[in-house]
Coordinates of N, CA and C in Angstrom, one line a residue:
M1 N 0.9 -1.2 0.0 CA 0.0 0.0 0.0 C 0.9 1.2 0.0
S2 N 0.6 2.2 -0.8 CA 1.4 3.4 -0.9 C 0.7 4.5 -0.1
V3 N 1.5 5.6 0.1 CA 0.9 6.8 0.7 C -0.2 7.3 -0.1
P4 N -1.3 7.8 0.4 CA -2.4 8.3 -0.4 C -1.9 9.4 -1.3
G5 N -2.5 9.4 -2.5 CA -2.1 10.4 -3.5 C -2.7 11.8 -3.2
Q6 N -2.3 12.8 -3.9 CA -2.8 14.1 -3.7 C -4.3 14.2 -3.9
A7 N -4.8 13.4 -4.9 CA -6.2 13.4 -5.2 C -7.1 13.0 -3.9
A8 N -6.6 11.9 -3.3 CA -7.3 11.4 -2.1 C -7.3 12.4 -1.0
A9 N -6.1 13.0 -0.8 CA -5.9 14.0 0.3 C -6.8 15.2 0.0
T10 N -6.8 15.7 -1.2 CA -7.6 16.8 -1.6 C -9.0 16.6 -1.4
A11 N -9.5 15.4 -1.8 CA -10.9 15.1 -1.7 C -11.3 15.0 -0.2
L12 N -10.5 14.5 0.6 CA -10.8 14.4 2.0 C -10.8 15.8 2.6
A13 N -9.9 16.6 2.2 CA -9.8 18.0 2.7 C -11.1 18.8 2.3
E14 N -11.6 18.5 1.1 CA -12.8 19.1 0.6 C -14.0 18.7 1.5
R15 N -14.0 17.4 1.8 CA -15.1 17.0 2.7 C -15.0 17.5 4.1
L16 N -13.8 17.8 4.5 CA -13.6 18.4 5.8 C -14.0 19.9 5.8
G17 N -13.9 20.5 4.6 CA -14.2 21.9 4.4 C -13.0 22.8 4.8
V18 N -11.8 22.2 4.9 CA -10.7 23.0 5.3 C -9.4 22.4 4.7
V19 N -8.4 23.2 4.4 CA -7.1 22.7 3.9 C -6.3 22.3 5.1
V20 N -5.7 21.1 5.0 CA -4.9 20.6 6.1 C -3.5 20.4 5.6
D21 N -2.5 20.7 6.5 CA -1.1 20.5 6.1 C -1.0 19.0 5.5
P22 N -0.5 18.9 4.3 CA -0.4 17.5 3.7 C 0.3 16.5 4.5
E23 N 1.4 16.9 5.1 CA 2.2 15.9 5.9 C 1.4 15.5 7.1
L24 N 0.8 16.5 7.8 CA 0.0 16.2 8.9 C -1.2 15.3 8.6
L25 N -1.8 15.5 7.4 CA -3.0 14.7 7.0 C -2.5 13.3 6.8
V26 N -1.4 13.1 6.1 CA -0.9 11.7 5.9 C -0.6 11.0 7.2
L27 N 0.0 11.8 8.1 CA 0.3 11.2 9.4 C -1.0 10.8 10.2
A28 N -2.0 11.7 10.1 CA -3.3 11.4 10.7 C -3.9 10.1 10.2
L29 N -3.6 9.8 9.0 CA -4.2 8.6 8.3 C -3.3 7.3 8.4
T30 N -2.2 7.4 9.1 CA -1.2 6.3 9.2 C -1.5 5.5 10.4
H31 N -2.2 4.4 10.2 CA -2.5 3.5 11.3 C -1.3 2.7 11.7
R32 N -1.2 2.3 13.0 CA 0.0 1.6 13.5 C 0.3 0.4 12.8
S33 N -0.7 -0.3 12.2 CA -0.4 -1.6 11.5 C 0.4 -1.3 10.2
F34 N 0.1 -0.2 9.5 CA 0.8 0.2 8.3 C 2.2 0.6 8.7
A35 N 2.3 1.4 9.7 CA 3.6 1.9 10.1 C 4.5 0.8 10.5
Y36 N 4.0 -0.2 11.2 CA 4.8 -1.4 11.6 C 5.3 -2.1 10.4
E37 N 4.4 -2.4 9.4 CA 4.8 -3.2 8.2 C 5.8 -2.4 7.3
A38 N 5.7 -1.1 7.4 CA 6.6 -0.2 6.6 C 7.9 0.0 7.3
G39 N 8.2 -0.6 8.4 CA 9.5 -0.5 9.0 C 9.6 0.5 10.1
G40 N 8.5 0.8 10.7 CA 8.5 1.7 11.9 C 8.3 3.2 11.6
L41 N 7.4 3.5 10.7 CA 7.1 4.9 10.4 C 6.3 5.5 11.6
P42 N 6.3 6.8 11.7 CA 5.5 7.4 12.7 C 4.0 7.1 12.5
T43 N 3.3 6.9 13.6 CA 1.9 6.6 13.5 C 1.0 7.8 13.8
N44 N -0.3 7.6 13.7 CA -1.2 8.7 14.0 C -1.6 8.8 15.5
E45 N -0.9 8.0 16.3 CA -1.4 7.9 17.7 C -1.2 9.2 18.5
R46 N -0.1 9.9 18.2 CA 0.1 11.2 18.9 C -0.9 12.2 18.5
L47 N -1.2 12.3 17.2 CA -2.3 13.2 16.7 C -3.6 12.8 17.3
E48 N -3.9 11.5 17.4 CA -5.1 11.0 18.0 C -5.3 11.5 19.4
F49 N -4.2 11.4 20.2 CA -4.2 11.9 21.6 C -4.5 13.4 21.6
L50 N -3.9 14.1 20.7 CA -4.2 15.6 20.7 C -5.6 15.8 20.3
G51 N -6.0 15.2 19.2 CA -7.4 15.4 18.6 C -8.5 15.0 19.6
D52 N -8.2 14.0 20.4 CA -9.2 13.5 21.4 C -9.4 14.6 22.4
S53 N -8.3 15.3 22.8 CA -8.4 16.4 23.8 C -9.1 17.6 23.2
V54 N -8.8 17.9 22.0 CA -9.4 19.1 21.3 C -10.9 18.8 21.2
L55 N -11.3 17.6 20.8 CA -12.7 17.2 20.6 C -13.4 17.4 21.9
G56 N -12.8 16.9 23.0 CA -13.4 16.9 24.3 C -13.7 18.4 24.8
V57 N -12.7 19.3 24.6 CA -12.8 20.7 25.0 C -13.9 21.3 24.2
V58 N -14.0 21.1 22.8 CA -14.9 21.7 22.0 C -16.4 21.3 22.3
V59 N -16.5 20.0 22.5 CA -17.9 19.5 22.8 C -18.3 19.9 24.2
T60 N -17.4 19.8 25.2 CA -17.7 20.3 26.5 C -18.1 21.7 26.6
D61 N -17.4 22.6 25.9 CA -17.7 24.0 25.8 C -19.0 24.3 25.2
R62 N -19.3 23.6 24.1 CA -20.6 23.8 23.5 C -21.8 23.3 24.4
L63 N -21.6 22.2 25.0 CA -22.7 21.7 25.9 C -22.9 22.6 27.1
Y64 N -21.8 23.1 27.7 CA -21.8 24.0 28.8 C -22.6 25.2 28.5
H65 N -22.4 25.8 27.4 CA -23.0 27.1 27.0 C -24.4 26.9 26.5
A66 N -24.6 25.8 25.8 CA -26.0 25.5 25.2 C -27.0 25.1 26.2
H67 N -26.6 24.5 27.3 CA -27.5 23.9 28.3 C -27.2 24.4 29.7
P68 N -27.4 25.7 30.0 CA -27.0 26.3 31.3 C -27.8 25.8 32.5
D69 N -28.9 25.1 32.2 CA -29.7 24.6 33.3 C -29.5 23.2 33.7
L70 N -28.7 22.5 32.9 CA -28.5 21.0 33.1 C -27.4 20.8 34.1
P71 N -27.5 19.8 35.0 CA -26.5 19.5 36.0 C -25.3 18.8 35.3
E72 N -24.2 18.8 36.0 CA -23.0 18.2 35.5 C -23.2 16.7 35.0
G73 N -23.9 15.9 35.7 CA -24.1 14.5 35.3 C -24.8 14.4 34.0
E74 N -25.8 15.2 33.7 CA -26.5 15.1 32.4 C -25.5 15.6 31.3
L75 N -24.8 16.6 31.5 CA -23.8 17.1 30.5 C -22.8 16.1 30.2
A76 N -22.3 15.4 31.3 CA -21.3 14.3 31.1 C -21.9 13.2 30.2
K77 N -23.2 12.8 30.4 CA -23.8 11.8 29.6 C -23.9 12.2 28.1
M78 N -24.3 13.4 27.9 CA -24.4 13.9 26.6 C -23.0 14.0 25.9
R79 N -22.0 14.4 26.6 CA -20.7 14.4 26.0 C -20.2 13.0 25.7
A80 N -20.5 12.1 26.6 CA -20.0 10.7 26.4 C -20.7 10.1 25.1
A81 N -21.9 10.5 24.9 CA -22.6 10.0 23.7 C -22.0 10.6 22.4
T82 N -21.7 11.8 22.5 CA -21.2 12.6 21.3 C -19.8 12.1 20.9
V83 N -19.0 11.8 21.9 CA -17.6 11.4 21.6 C -17.4 9.9 21.7
S84 N -18.4 9.1 21.8 CA -18.3 7.7 21.9 C -17.7 7.1 20.6
Q85 N -17.1 5.9 20.7 CA -16.6 5.3 19.5 C -17.6 5.1 18.4
R86 N -18.8 4.7 18.8 CA -19.9 4.4 17.8 C -20.3 5.7 17.1
A87 N -20.4 6.8 17.9 CA -20.8 8.1 17.3 C -19.7 8.6 16.3
L88 N -18.5 8.5 16.8 CA -17.4 9.1 15.9 C -17.2 8.2 14.7
A89 N -17.4 6.9 14.8 CA -17.2 6.0 13.7 C -18.3 6.4 12.6
K90 N -19.5 6.7 13.0 CA -20.5 7.1 12.1 C -20.1 8.4 11.4
V91 N -19.6 9.3 12.1 CA -19.1 10.6 11.5 C -18.0 10.3 10.5
A92 N -17.1 9.4 10.8 CA -16.0 9.0 9.9 C -16.6 8.3 8.6
R93 N -17.6 7.5 8.8 CA -18.2 6.9 7.6 C -18.9 7.9 6.7
D94 N -19.6 8.8 7.3 CA -20.2 9.9 6.5 C -19.1 10.7 5.8
L95 N -18.0 10.8 6.4 CA -16.9 11.6 5.8 C -16.1 10.8 4.8
E96 N -16.5 9.5 4.7 CA -15.8 8.5 3.8 C -14.3 8.5 4.1
L97 N -14.0 8.4 5.4 CA -12.6 8.4 5.9 C -12.0 7.1 5.8
G98 N -12.7 6.0 5.9 CA -12.1 4.6 5.9 C -11.2 4.3 4.8
P99 N -11.6 4.6 3.5 CA -10.8 4.2 2.4 C -9.5 5.0 2.3
C100 N -9.4 6.1 3.1 CA -8.2 7.0 3.1 C -7.2 6.5 4.1
V101 N -7.6 5.7 5.1 CA -6.7 5.3 6.2 C -5.7 4.3 5.7
L102 N -4.4 4.5 6.0 CA -3.3 3.6 5.7 C -3.3 2.4 6.6
L103 N -3.5 1.2 6.2 CA -3.6 0.0 7.0 C -2.6 -1.0 6.6
G104 N -2.2 -1.8 7.5 CA -1.3 -3.0 7.1 C -2.1 -4.0 6.4
K105 N -1.5 -5.0 5.9 CA -2.2 -6.1 5.1 C -3.1 -6.8 6.0
G106 N -2.7 -7.1 7.2 CA -3.6 -7.9 8.1 C -4.9 -7.1 8.4
E107 N -4.8 -5.8 8.7 CA -6.0 -5.0 9.0 C -6.8 -4.9 7.8
T108 N -6.2 -4.7 6.6 CA -7.0 -4.6 5.4 C -7.8 -5.8 5.1
A109 N -7.1 -7.0 5.3 CA -7.8 -8.2 5.0 C -9.0 -8.5 6.0
T110 N -8.9 -7.9 7.2 CA -10.0 -8.2 8.1 C -11.0 -7.0 8.2
G111 N -11.0 -6.2 7.2 CA -12.0 -5.1 7.1 C -11.7 -3.9 8.0
G112 N -10.4 -3.7 8.2 CA -10.1 -2.6 9.1 C -10.6 -1.2 8.8
A113 N -10.8 -1.0 7.5 CA -11.2 0.3 7.0 C -12.7 0.6 7.4
D114 N -13.4 -0.4 8.0 CA -14.7 -0.1 8.4 C -14.9 -0.5 9.9
K115 N -13.8 -0.7 10.6 CA -13.9 -1.0 12.0 C -14.1 0.3 12.8
D116 N -15.1 0.2 13.8 CA -15.4 1.4 14.6 C -14.2 2.0 15.2
S117 N -13.3 1.1 15.8 CA -12.2 1.6 16.6 C -11.2 2.3 15.7
I118 N -10.9 1.8 14.5 CA -10.0 2.5 13.6 C -10.5 3.8 13.1
L119 N -11.8 3.8 12.7 CA -12.4 5.0 12.2 C -12.5 6.1 13.3
C120 N -12.8 5.7 14.5 CA -12.9 6.7 15.6 C -11.5 7.3 15.8
D121 N -10.5 6.4 16.0 CA -9.1 6.9 16.2 C -8.6 7.8 15.1
S122 N -8.9 7.4 13.9 CA -8.4 8.1 12.7 C -9.0 9.5 12.6
L123 N -10.3 9.6 13.0 CA -11.0 10.8 12.9 C -10.5 11.8 14.0
E124 N -10.2 11.2 15.2 CA -9.6 12.1 16.2 C -8.2 12.6 15.8
A125 N -7.5 11.7 15.1 CA -6.2 12.2 14.6 C -6.3 13.3 13.5
V126 N -7.3 13.2 12.7 CA -7.6 14.2 11.7 C -7.9 15.5 12.4
F127 N -8.7 15.5 13.5 CA -9.1 16.7 14.3 C -7.8 17.3 14.8
G128 N -6.8 16.4 15.3 CA -5.6 16.9 15.7 C -4.8 17.6 14.7
A129 N -4.8 17.1 13.4 CA -4.1 17.7 12.3 C -4.8 19.0 12.0
V130 N -6.1 19.1 12.0 CA -6.8 20.4 11.7 C -6.3 21.4 12.8
Y131 N -6.3 21.0 14.0 CA -5.9 21.9 15.1 C -4.5 22.5 14.9
L132 N -3.6 21.6 14.6 CA -2.2 22.0 14.4 C -2.0 22.9 13.2
T133 N -2.8 22.7 12.2 CA -2.7 23.5 11.0 C -3.4 24.9 11.2
H134 N -4.5 25.0 11.8 CA -5.3 26.2 11.9 C -5.5 26.8 13.2
G135 N -5.4 26.0 14.3 CA -5.7 26.5 15.6 C -7.1 26.1 16.1
I136 N -7.4 26.5 17.3 CA -8.6 26.1 17.9 C -9.9 26.6 17.3
D137 N -9.9 27.8 16.7 CA -11.1 28.3 16.2 C -11.6 27.5 15.0
T138 N -10.7 27.3 14.0 CA -11.1 26.5 12.9 C -11.4 25.0 13.3
A139 N -10.6 24.5 14.2 CA -10.8 23.1 14.7 C -12.2 23.0 15.3
R140 N -12.6 24.1 16.0 CA -14.0 24.1 16.6 C -15.0 24.1 15.5
D141 N -14.9 24.9 14.5 CA -15.8 24.9 13.4 C -16.0 23.6 12.7
V142 N -14.9 22.9 12.4 CA -14.9 21.6 11.7 C -15.6 20.6 12.6
I143 N -15.1 20.5 13.9 CA -15.7 19.5 14.8 C -17.2 19.7 15.0
L144 N -17.6 20.9 15.2 CA -19.0 21.1 15.5 C -19.9 20.8 14.3
R145 N -19.3 21.1 13.1 CA -20.1 20.8 11.9 C -20.2 19.3 11.7
L146 N -19.2 18.6 12.1 CA -19.2 17.1 11.8 C -20.0 16.4 12.9
V147 N -19.8 16.8 14.2 CA -20.5 16.1 15.3 C -21.8 16.7 15.7
G148 N -22.2 17.8 15.0 CA -23.4 18.5 15.3 C -24.6 17.6 15.5
P149 N -24.8 16.7 14.5 CA -26.0 15.8 14.6 C -26.0 14.9 15.9
S150 N -24.8 14.5 16.3 CA -24.7 13.7 17.5 C -25.1 14.6 18.7
L151 N -24.6 15.8 18.7 CA -25.0 16.7 19.8 C -26.5 17.0 19.9
V152 N -27.1 17.2 18.7 CA -28.5 17.4 18.7 C -29.3 16.2 19.2
A153 N -28.8 15.0 18.8 CA -29.5 13.8 19.2 C -29.4 13.6 20.7
A154 N -28.2 13.9 21.2 CA -28.0 13.7 22.7 C -28.9 14.7 23.4
A155 N -29.0 15.9 22.9 CA -29.8 16.9 23.6 C -31.3 16.7 23.6
S156 N -31.7 16.0 22.5 CA -33.2 15.9 22.3 C -33.7 14.5 22.7
S157 N -32.8 13.6 23.0 CA -33.3 12.2 23.3 C -33.8 12.1 24.8
G158 N -33.2 12.9 25.7 CA -33.6 12.9 27.1 C -33.2 11.6 27.8
V159 N -32.2 10.9 27.3 CA -31.8 9.6 27.9 C -30.3 9.7 28.3
A160 N -29.9 8.8 29.2 CA -28.5 8.7 29.5 C -27.8 8.0 28.4
L161 N -26.8 8.6 27.8 CA -26.1 8.0 26.7 C -24.7 7.4 26.9
D162 N -24.5 7.2 28.2 CA -23.2 6.6 28.6 C -23.5 5.3 29.3
W163 N -23.1 4.2 28.7 CA -23.4 2.9 29.2 C -22.9 2.7 30.7
K164 N -21.7 3.2 31.0 CA -21.1 3.0 32.3 C -22.0 3.7 33.4
T165 N -22.4 4.9 33.0 CA -23.3 5.6 33.9 C -24.7 5.0 34.0
S166 N -25.2 4.5 32.9 CA -26.5 3.8 32.9 C -26.5 2.6 33.8
L167 N -25.4 1.8 33.7 CA -25.2 0.6 34.4 C -25.2 0.9 35.9
Q168 N -24.4 1.9 36.3 CA -24.3 2.3 37.7 C -25.7 2.7 38.2
E169 N -26.4 3.5 37.5 CA -27.7 3.9 37.9 C -28.7 2.7 38.0
A170 N -28.6 1.8 37.1 CA -29.5 0.6 37.1 C -29.2 -0.3 38.3
C171 N -27.9 -0.4 38.7 CA -27.5 -1.2 39.8 C -28.0 -0.5 41.1
A172 N -27.9 0.8 41.2 CA -28.4 1.6 42.4 C -29.9 1.4 42.5
Q173 N -30.6 1.4 41.4 CA -32.1 1.3 41.5 C -32.5 -0.1 42.0
R174 N -31.7 -1.1 41.8 CA -32.0 -2.4 42.1 C -31.3 -2.9 43.4
G175 N -30.6 -2.0 44.0 CA -29.9 -2.4 45.3 C -28.7 -3.3 45.1
L176 N -28.1 -3.3 43.9 CA -27.0 -4.1 43.6 C -25.7 -3.4 43.9
G177 N -24.6 -4.1 43.9 CA -23.3 -3.4 44.2 C -22.8 -2.5 43.1
V178 N -21.8 -1.8 43.5 CA -21.2 -0.8 42.5 C -20.4 -1.6 41.4
P179 N -20.6 -1.4 40.2 CA -19.8 -2.1 39.1 C -18.3 -1.9 39.3
V180 N -17.6 -3.0 39.2 CA -16.1 -2.9 39.3 C -15.5 -3.4 38.0
Y181 N -14.7 -2.6 37.4 CA -14.1 -2.9 36.1 C -12.7 -3.3 36.2
A182 N -12.3 -4.2 35.3 CA -10.9 -4.7 35.2 C -10.6 -4.8 33.7
A183 N -9.4 -4.3 33.3 CA -9.1 -4.3 31.8 C -7.6 -4.7 31.7
E184 N -7.3 -5.3 30.6 CA -5.9 -5.6 30.2 C -5.8 -5.6 28.7
G185 N -4.6 -5.3 28.3 CA -4.3 -5.2 26.9 C -3.5 -6.4 26.4
A186 N -3.6 -6.7 25.2 CA -2.9 -7.9 24.6 C -2.5 -7.6 23.2
G187 N -1.4 -8.2 22.7 CA -1.0 -8.1 21.3 C 0.1 -7.1 21.2
P188 N 0.7 -7.1 20.0 CA 1.9 -6.2 19.8 C 1.4 -4.7 19.7
D189 N 2.3 -3.8 19.9 CA 2.0 -2.4 19.9 C 1.3 -1.9 18.7
H190 N 1.5 -2.5 17.6 CA 0.9 -2.0 16.3 C -0.5 -2.6 16.2
S191 N -0.9 -3.5 17.0 CA -2.3 -4.1 16.9 C -2.8 -4.5 18.3
R192 N -2.8 -3.6 19.2 CA -3.2 -3.9 20.6 C -4.7 -3.9 20.8
T193 N -5.2 -4.8 21.6 CA -6.6 -5.0 21.8 C -6.8 -5.1 23.4
F194 N -7.7 -4.3 23.9 CA -8.0 -4.3 25.3 C -9.3 -5.1 25.5
T195 N -9.3 -5.9 26.6 CA -10.4 -6.7 27.0 C -10.8 -6.2 28.4
A196 N -12.1 -5.9 28.6 CA -12.5 -5.4 29.9 C -13.7 -6.3 30.4
T197 N -13.7 -6.4 31.7 CA -14.9 -7.1 32.4 C -15.5 -6.2 33.4
V198 N -16.7 -6.4 33.7 CA -17.4 -5.6 34.8 C -18.1 -6.6 35.7
A199 N -17.7 -6.5 37.0 CA -18.3 -7.4 38.0 C -19.3 -6.6 38.9
I200 N -20.4 -7.3 39.2 CA -21.3 -6.7 40.1 C -21.6 -7.7 41.3
D201 N -21.3 -7.3 42.5 CA -21.4 -8.2 43.6 C -20.5 -9.4 43.4
G202 N -19.3 -9.2 42.8 CA -18.4 -10.2 42.7 C -18.6 -11.1 41.5
V203 N -19.6 -10.9 40.7 CA -19.9 -11.8 39.5 C -19.7 -11.0 38.3
V204 N -19.0 -11.5 37.3 CA -18.7 -10.8 36.1 C -20.0 -10.9 35.3
R205 N -20.5 -9.7 34.9 CA -21.8 -9.6 34.2 C -21.6 -9.1 32.7
G206 N -20.4 -8.7 32.4 CA -20.3 -8.2 31.0 C -18.8 -8.2 30.6
T207 N -18.5 -8.4 29.3 CA -17.2 -8.4 28.8 C -17.2 -7.6 27.5
G208 N -16.1 -6.8 27.3 CA -16.0 -6.0 26.1 C -14.6 -5.9 25.6
T209 N -14.5 -5.6 24.3 CA -13.1 -5.5 23.7 C -13.1 -4.1 22.9
G210 N -11.9 -3.6 22.7 CA -11.7 -2.4 21.9 C -10.3 -2.0 21.8
S211 N -10.0 -1.0 21.0 CA -8.7 -0.6 20.8 C -8.2 0.3 21.9
A212 N -9.1 0.7 22.8 CA -8.7 1.5 23.9 C -9.5 1.0 25.1
K213 N -9.0 1.2 26.3 CA -9.6 0.7 27.5 C -11.0 1.2 27.7
K214 N -11.2 2.5 27.4 CA -12.5 3.1 27.7 C -13.5 2.5 26.8
H215 N -13.2 2.2 25.5 CA -14.1 1.6 24.6 C -14.5 0.1 25.1
A216 N -13.5 -0.6 25.5 CA -13.8 -2.0 26.0 C -14.7 -1.9 27.2
E217 N -14.5 -1.0 28.1 CA -15.3 -0.8 29.3 C -16.7 -0.5 29.0
Q218 N -16.9 0.4 28.0 CA -18.3 0.8 27.6 C -19.0 -0.4 27.0
E219 N -18.3 -1.2 26.2 CA -19.0 -2.4 25.7 C -19.3 -3.4 26.8
A220 N -18.4 -3.6 27.7 CA -18.7 -4.5 28.9 C -19.9 -4.0 29.7
A221 N -20.0 -2.7 29.9 CA -21.1 -2.1 30.6 C -22.4 -2.3 29.9
E222 N -22.4 -2.1 28.5 CA -23.6 -2.3 27.8 C -24.1 -3.7 27.9
R223 N -23.3 -4.7 27.9 CA -23.7 -6.1 28.0 C -24.2 -6.4 29.4
A224 N -23.5 -5.8 30.4 CA -24.0 -6.0 31.8 C -25.3 -5.4 32.0
Y225 N -25.5 -4.2 31.4 CA -26.8 -3.5 31.6 C -27.9 -4.3 31.0
A226 N -27.7 -4.9 29.8 CA -28.7 -5.7 29.1 C -29.0 -6.9 30.0
S227 N -28.0 -7.5 30.6 CA -28.2 -8.7 31.5 C -29.1 -8.3 32.7
I228 N -28.8 -7.2 33.3 CA -29.5 -6.8 34.5 C -31.0 -6.4 34.2
I229 N -31.2 -5.7 33.1 CA -32.5 -5.3 32.7 C -33.4 -6.6 32.3
A230 N -32.7 -7.5 31.7 CA -33.4 -8.8 31.3 C -33.9 -9.5 32.6
E231 N -33.1 -9.5 33.6 CA -33.4 -10.2 34.9 C -34.5 -9.4 35.7
D232 N -34.4 -8.1 35.6 CA -35.3 -7.3 36.4 C -35.8 -6.1 35.6
P233 N -36.8 -6.4 34.7 CA -37.3 -5.3 33.9 C -38.4 -4.4 34.5
V234 N -38.7 -4.8 35.8 CA -39.9 -4.1 36.4 C -39.5 -2.6 36.7
V235 N -38.3 -2.4 37.1 CA -37.8 -1.0 37.4 C -37.3 -0.5 36.0
A236 N -38.2 0.0 35.2 CA -37.8 0.4 33.9 C -36.9 1.6 34.0
D237 N -35.8 1.5 33.2 CA -34.8 2.5 33.3 C -34.7 3.2 31.9
D238 N -35.3 4.4 31.9 CA -35.4 5.2 30.7 C -34.1 5.8 30.3
S239 N -33.0 5.6 31.2 CA -31.7 6.2 30.9 C -30.9 5.3 30.0
A240 N -31.4 4.3 29.4 CA -30.6 3.4 28.5 C -30.2 4.2 27.3
P241 N -28.9 4.0 26.9 CA -28.4 4.7 25.8 C -29.2 4.5 24.5
G242 N -29.4 5.5 23.8 CA -30.2 5.4 22.5 C -29.4 4.7 21.5
A243 N -30.0 3.8 20.7 CA -29.3 3.0 19.7 C -28.8 3.8 18.6
A244 N -29.4 5.0 18.4 CA -29.0 5.8 17.2 C -27.7 6.6 17.4
I245 N -27.2 6.6 18.6 CA -26.0 7.4 18.9 C -24.8 6.5 18.7

């Protein structure tokens, strides 16, 4: 696989609505599997780290000012929904980001270009590249334009959109213990996977996997939540995360 051509970079920049430094854009699209197979090229992970923080600040700032009457807990749930792996992967698909990501042969063969984890991480890296190229104001404009639908959905749904929070609330309603999470990573650095479990009253009720600990824990919480609701549906919990986010 070769570095994406100018046409692909230009097309992606057009969909972003802003010109991004070409070298930064290529770096943002370089998944660790490709970098590893190419002999140790720089990966998009540092840009992902930066973009994740920029995304968090932009979304938090917008929620804080748009919903002055909501308590911190509700704002946190709405933010979690907007920046979740599932929500960001949808944004990346709408942006047609997957075909632009540089992947190793193994990831390509297993459909890596459409994996939620890779799409989410790559989008955050692109946000980081936009920020470094133009600064916070332009980055804010791009981010809000792309994640706006998720923000609107979170604000209008009236439900808790964070599985970990929803699980904790469901356990409290039913007099169960506090969920306890455990996570560990496995695999080489270029293809690391985290597995998380969540135990309630000493019994593991859910397991999840993901490219990051937080994503694995959310999946574990979602499965544990479904298990608890199935056993005790009488106390209906309208705070279950919406499937559309």
